[in-house]
PDB file of C-alpha atoms and ligand atoms in Angstrom:
ATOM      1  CA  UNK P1469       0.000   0.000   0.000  1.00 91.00           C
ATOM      2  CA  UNK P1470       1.028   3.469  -1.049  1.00 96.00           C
ATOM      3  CA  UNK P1471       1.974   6.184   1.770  1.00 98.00           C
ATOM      4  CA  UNK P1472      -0.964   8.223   3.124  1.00 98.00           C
ATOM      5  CA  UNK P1473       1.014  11.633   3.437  1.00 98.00           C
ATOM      6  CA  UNK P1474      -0.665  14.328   5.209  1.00 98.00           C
ATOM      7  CA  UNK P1475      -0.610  17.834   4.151  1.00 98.00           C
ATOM      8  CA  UNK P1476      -1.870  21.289   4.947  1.00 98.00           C
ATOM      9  CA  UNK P1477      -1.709  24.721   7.148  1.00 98.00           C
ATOM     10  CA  UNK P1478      -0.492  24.427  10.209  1.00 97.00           C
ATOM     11  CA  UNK P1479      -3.173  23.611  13.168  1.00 95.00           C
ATOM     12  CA  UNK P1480      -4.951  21.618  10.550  1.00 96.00           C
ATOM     13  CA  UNK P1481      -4.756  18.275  12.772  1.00 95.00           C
ATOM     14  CA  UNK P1482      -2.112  16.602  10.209  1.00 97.00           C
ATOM     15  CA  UNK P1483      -0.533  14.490  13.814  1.00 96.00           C
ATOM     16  CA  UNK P1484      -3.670  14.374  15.440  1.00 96.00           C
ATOM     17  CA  UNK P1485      -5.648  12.368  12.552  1.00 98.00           C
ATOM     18  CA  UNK P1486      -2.016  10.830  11.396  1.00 98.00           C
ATOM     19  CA  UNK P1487      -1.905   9.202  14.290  1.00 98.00           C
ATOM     20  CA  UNK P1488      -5.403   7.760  14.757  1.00 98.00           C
ATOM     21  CA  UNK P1489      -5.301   6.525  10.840  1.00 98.00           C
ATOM     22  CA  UNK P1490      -2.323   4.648  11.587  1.00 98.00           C
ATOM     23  CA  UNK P1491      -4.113   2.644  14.469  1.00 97.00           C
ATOM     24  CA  UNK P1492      -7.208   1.833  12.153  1.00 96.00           C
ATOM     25  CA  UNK P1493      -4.717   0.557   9.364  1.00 96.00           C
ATOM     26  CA  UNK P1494      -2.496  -0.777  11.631  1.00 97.00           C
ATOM     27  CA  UNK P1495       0.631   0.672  10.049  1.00 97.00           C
ATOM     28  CA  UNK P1496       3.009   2.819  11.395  1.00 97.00           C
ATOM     29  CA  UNK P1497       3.263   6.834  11.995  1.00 98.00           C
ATOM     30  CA  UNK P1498       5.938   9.054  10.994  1.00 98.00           C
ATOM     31  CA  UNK P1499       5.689  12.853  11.567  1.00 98.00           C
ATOM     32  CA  UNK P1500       8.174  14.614   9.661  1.00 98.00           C
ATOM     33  CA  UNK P1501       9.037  17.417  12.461  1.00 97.00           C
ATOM     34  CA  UNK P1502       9.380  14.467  15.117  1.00 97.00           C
ATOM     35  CA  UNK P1503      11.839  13.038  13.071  1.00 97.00           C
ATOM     36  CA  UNK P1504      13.754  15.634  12.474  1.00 98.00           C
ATOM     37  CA  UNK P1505      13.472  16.883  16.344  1.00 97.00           C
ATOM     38  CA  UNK P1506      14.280  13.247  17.284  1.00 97.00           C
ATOM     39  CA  UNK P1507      17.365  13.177  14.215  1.00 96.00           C
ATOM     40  CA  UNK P1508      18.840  16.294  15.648  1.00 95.00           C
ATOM     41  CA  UNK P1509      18.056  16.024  19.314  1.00 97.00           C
ATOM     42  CA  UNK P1510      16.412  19.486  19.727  1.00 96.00           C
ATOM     43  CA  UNK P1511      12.810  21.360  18.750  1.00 96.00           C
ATOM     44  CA  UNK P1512      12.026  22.578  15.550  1.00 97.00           C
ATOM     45  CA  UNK P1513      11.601  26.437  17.352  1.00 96.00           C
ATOM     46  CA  UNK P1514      15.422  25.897  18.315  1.00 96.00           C
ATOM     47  CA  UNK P1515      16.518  25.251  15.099  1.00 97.00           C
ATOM     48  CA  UNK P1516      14.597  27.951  13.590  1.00 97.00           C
ATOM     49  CA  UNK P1517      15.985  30.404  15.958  1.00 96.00           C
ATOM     50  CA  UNK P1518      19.423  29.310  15.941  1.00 97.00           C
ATOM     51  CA  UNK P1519      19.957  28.038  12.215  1.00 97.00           C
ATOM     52  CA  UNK P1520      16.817  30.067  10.324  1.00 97.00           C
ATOM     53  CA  UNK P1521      14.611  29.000   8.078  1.00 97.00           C
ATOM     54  CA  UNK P1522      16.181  28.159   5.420  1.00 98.00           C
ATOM     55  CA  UNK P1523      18.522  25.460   7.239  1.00 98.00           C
ATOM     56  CA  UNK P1524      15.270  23.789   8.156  1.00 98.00           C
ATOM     57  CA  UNK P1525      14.252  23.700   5.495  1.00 98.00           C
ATOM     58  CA  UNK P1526      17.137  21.547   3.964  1.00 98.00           C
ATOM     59  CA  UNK P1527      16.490  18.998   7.302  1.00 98.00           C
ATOM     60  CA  UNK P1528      13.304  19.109   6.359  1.00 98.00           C
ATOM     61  CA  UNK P1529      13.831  18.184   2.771  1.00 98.00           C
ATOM     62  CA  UNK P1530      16.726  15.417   3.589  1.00 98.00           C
ATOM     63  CA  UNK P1531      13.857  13.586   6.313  1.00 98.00           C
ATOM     64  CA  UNK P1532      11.195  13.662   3.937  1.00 98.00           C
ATOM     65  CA  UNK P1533      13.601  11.768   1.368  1.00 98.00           C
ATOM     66  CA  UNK P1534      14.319   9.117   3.612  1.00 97.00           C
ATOM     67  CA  UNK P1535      10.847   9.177   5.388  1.00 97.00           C
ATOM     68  CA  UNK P1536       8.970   8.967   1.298  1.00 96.00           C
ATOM     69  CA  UNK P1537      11.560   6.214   0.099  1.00 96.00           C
ATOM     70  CA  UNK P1538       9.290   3.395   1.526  1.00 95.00           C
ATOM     71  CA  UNK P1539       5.625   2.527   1.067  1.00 96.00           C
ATOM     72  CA  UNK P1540       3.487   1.369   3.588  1.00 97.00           C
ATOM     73  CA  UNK P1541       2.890   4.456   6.126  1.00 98.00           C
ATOM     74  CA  UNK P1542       1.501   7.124   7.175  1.00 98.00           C
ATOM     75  CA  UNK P1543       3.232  10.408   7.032  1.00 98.00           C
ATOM     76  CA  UNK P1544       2.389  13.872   7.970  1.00 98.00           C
ATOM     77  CA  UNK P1545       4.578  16.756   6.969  1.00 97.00           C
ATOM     78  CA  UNK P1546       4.933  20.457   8.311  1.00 97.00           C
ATOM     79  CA  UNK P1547       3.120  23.065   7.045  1.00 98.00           C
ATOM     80  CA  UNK P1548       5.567  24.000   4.471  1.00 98.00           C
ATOM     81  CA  UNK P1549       6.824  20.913   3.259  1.00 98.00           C
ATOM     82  CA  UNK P1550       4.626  20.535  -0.059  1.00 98.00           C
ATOM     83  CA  UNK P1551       6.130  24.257  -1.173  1.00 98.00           C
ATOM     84  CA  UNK P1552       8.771  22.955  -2.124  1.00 98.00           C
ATOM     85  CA  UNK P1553       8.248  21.210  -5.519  1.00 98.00           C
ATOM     86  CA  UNK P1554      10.804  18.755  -5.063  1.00 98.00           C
ATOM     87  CA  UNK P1555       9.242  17.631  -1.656  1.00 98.00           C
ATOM     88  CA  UNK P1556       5.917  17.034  -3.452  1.00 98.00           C
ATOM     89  CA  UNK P1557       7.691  14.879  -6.274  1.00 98.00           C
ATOM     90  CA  UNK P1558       9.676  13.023  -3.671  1.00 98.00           C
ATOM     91  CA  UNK P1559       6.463  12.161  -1.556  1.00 98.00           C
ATOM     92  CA  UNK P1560       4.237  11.397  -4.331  1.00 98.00           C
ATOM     93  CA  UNK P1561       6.478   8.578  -5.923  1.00 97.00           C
ATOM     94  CA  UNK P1562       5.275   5.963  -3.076  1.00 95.00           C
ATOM     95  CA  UNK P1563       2.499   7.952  -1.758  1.00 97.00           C
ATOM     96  CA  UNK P1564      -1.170  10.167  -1.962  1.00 98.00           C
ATOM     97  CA  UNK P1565      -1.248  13.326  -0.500  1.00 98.00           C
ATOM     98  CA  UNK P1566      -4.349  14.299   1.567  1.00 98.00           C
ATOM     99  CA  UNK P1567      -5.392  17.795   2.060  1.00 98.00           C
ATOM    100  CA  UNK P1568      -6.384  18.396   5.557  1.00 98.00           C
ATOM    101  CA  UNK P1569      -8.856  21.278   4.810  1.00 98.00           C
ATOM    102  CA  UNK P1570     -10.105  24.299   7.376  1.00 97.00           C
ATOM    103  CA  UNK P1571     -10.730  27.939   6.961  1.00 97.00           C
ATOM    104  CA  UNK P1572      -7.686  29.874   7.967  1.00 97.00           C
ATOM    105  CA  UNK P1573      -9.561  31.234  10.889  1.00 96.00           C
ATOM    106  CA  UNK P1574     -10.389  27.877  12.741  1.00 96.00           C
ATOM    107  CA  UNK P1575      -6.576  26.717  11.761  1.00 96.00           C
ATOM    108  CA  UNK P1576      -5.108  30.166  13.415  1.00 95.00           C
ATOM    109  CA  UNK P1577      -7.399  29.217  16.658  1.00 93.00           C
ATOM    110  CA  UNK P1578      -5.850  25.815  16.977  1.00 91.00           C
ATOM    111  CA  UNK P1579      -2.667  27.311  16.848  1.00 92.00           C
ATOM    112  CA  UNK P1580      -3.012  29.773  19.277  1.00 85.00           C
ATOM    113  CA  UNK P1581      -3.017  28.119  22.225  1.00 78.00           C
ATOM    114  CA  UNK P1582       0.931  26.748  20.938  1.00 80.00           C
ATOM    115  CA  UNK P1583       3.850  28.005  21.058  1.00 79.00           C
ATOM    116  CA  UNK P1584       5.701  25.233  18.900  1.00 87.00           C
ATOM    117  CA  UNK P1585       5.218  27.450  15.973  1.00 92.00           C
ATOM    118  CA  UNK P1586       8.109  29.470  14.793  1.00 94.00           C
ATOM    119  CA  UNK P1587       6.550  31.159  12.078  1.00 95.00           C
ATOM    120  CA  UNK P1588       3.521  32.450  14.396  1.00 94.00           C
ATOM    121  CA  UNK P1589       5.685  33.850  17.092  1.00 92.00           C
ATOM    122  CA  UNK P1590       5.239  37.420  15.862  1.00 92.00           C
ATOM    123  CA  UNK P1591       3.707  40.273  17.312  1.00 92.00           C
ATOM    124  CA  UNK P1592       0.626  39.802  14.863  1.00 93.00           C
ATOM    125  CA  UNK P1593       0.616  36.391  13.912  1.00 94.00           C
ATOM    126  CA  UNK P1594      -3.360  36.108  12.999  1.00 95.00           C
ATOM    127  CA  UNK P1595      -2.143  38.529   9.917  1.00 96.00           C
ATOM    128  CA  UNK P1596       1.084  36.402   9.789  1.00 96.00           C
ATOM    129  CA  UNK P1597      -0.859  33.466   9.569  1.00 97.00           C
ATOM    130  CA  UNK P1598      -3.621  34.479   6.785  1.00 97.00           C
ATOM    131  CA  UNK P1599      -0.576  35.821   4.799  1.00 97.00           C
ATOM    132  CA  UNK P1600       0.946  32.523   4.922  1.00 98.00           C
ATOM    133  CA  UNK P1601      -1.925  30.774   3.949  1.00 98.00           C
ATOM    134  CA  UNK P1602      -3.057  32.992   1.641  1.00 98.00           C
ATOM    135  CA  UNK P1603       0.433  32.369  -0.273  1.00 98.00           C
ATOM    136  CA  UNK P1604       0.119  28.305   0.429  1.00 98.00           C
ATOM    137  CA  UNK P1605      -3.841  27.944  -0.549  1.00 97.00           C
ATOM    138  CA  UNK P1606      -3.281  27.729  -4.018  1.00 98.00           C
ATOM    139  CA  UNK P1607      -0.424  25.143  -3.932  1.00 98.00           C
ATOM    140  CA  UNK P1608      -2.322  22.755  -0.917  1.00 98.00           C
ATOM    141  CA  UNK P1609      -5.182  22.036  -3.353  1.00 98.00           C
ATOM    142  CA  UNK P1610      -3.426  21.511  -6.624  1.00 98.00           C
ATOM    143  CA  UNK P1611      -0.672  19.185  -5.334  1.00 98.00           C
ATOM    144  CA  UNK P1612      -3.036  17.076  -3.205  1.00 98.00           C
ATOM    145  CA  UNK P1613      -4.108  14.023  -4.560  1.00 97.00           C
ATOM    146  CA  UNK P1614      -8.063  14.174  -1.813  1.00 97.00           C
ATOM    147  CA  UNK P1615      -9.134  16.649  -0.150  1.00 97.00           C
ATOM    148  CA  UNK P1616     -11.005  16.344   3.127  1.00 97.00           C
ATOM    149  CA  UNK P1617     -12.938  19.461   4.869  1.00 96.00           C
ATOM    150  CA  UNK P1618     -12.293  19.266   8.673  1.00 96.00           C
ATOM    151  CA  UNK P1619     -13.924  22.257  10.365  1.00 94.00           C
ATOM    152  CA  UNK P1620     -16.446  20.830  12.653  1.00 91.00           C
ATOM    153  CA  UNK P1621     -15.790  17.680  12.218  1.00 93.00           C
ATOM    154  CA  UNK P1622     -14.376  15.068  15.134  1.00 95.00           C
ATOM    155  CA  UNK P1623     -11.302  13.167  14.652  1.00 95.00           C
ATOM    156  CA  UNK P1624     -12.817   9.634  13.540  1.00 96.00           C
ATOM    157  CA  UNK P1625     -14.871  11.538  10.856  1.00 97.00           C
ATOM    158  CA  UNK P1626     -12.180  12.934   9.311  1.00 97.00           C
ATOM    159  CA  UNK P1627     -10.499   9.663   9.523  1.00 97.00           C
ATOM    160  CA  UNK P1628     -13.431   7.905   7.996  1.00 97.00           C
ATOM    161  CA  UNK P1629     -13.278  10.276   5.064  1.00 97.00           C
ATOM    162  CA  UNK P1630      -9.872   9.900   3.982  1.00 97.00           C
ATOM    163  CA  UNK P1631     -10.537   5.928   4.395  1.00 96.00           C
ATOM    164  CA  UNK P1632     -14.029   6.244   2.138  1.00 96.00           C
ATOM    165  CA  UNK P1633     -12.077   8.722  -0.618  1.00 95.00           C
ATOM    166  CA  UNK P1634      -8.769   6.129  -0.550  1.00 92.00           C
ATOM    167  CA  UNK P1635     -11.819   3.467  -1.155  1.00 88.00           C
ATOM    168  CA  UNK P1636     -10.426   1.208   1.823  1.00 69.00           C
TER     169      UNK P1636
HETATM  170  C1  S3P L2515       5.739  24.985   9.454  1.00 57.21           C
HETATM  171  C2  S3P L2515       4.879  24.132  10.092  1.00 57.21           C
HETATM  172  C3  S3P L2515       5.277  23.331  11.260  1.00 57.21           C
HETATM  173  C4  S3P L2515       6.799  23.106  11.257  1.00 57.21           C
HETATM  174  C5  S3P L2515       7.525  24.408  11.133  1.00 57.21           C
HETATM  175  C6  S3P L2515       7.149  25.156   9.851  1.00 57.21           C
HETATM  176  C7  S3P L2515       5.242  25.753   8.284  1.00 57.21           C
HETATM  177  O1  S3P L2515       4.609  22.074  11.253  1.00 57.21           O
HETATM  178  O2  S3P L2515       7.181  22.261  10.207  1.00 57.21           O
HETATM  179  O3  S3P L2515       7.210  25.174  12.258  1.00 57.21           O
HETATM  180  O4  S3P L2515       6.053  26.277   7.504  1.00 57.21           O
HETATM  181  O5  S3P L2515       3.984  25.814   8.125  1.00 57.21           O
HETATM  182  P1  S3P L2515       3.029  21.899  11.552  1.00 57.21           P
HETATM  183  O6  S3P L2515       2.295  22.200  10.270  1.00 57.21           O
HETATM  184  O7  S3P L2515       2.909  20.461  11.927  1.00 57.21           O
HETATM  185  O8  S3P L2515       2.659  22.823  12.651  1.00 57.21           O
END
């Protein structure tokens, strides 16, 4: 069986749903940021503040290729993984990509109670947020392979979705 890969904004429940898909299908879980947090022995805020952006990105990049070189799981990525084109290409060769769905104001509430985020710790990180997603939108729904709408809707819904649309 081909990867499930998760993708979408940040807060859109990508670990959360990951997690409980893998116990329905019985496979494993791999989060992309855990790896890389467990790879490197720190958080992904630390490296962000102490190495930037761009230097996660390239950790980033160099988990998913090892995480996407295997079938049989179910991955979720960060928020920005899929902008990078060669991410998408890597993930897609063993897997689908699902696009966890949600208007960018219930994603920026489930965010705002963390402080895991690097990218929302601004002073005005609603408008950081929308301007991020505004620039991601696009890309979300044309790389994705299923899209699933999860505002107001539990957990095991969501999961149930993905499961109908994958026709398992
Ligand atoms: C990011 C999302 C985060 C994490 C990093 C960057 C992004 O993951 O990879 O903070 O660019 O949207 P989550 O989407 O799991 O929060």
């Amino acid at each position: 069986m081909k990867n499930i890969v998760l993708i979408g904004f940040m807060g859109a429940g990508k670990t959360t749903v990951g997690i409980r898909l893998a116990d329905r299908l019985e496979l494993s879980f791999i989060d992309v940021d855990q790896k890389i947090e467990e790879s490197y022995q720190t958080s992904i805020s630390d490296i962000f503040e102490k190495k930037g952006e761009p230097y996660f990105r390239q950790l980033e990049k160099e988990a998913i290729e090892k995480v996407a070189a295997t079938p049989g799981k179910i991955i979720s990525c960060g928020g920005g993984a899929v902008m990078d084109p060669d991410n998408v290409r890597t993930l897609k060769k063993e897997g689908v990509l699902v696009y966890l769905r949600a208007p960018i104001g219930v994603l920026f509430e489930r965010t705002r109670a963390s402080s895991e985020r690097p990218l929302l710790e601004v002073p005005d990180a609603e408008r950081k947020a929308k301007e991020l997603f505004g620039k991601r939108k696009e890309t979300y729904e044309s790389v994705s392979d299923i899209t699933i709408d999860t505002e107001e809707v539990a957990i095991d819904q969501v999961v149930d979705a993905i499961l109908d649309k994958l026709g398992e």
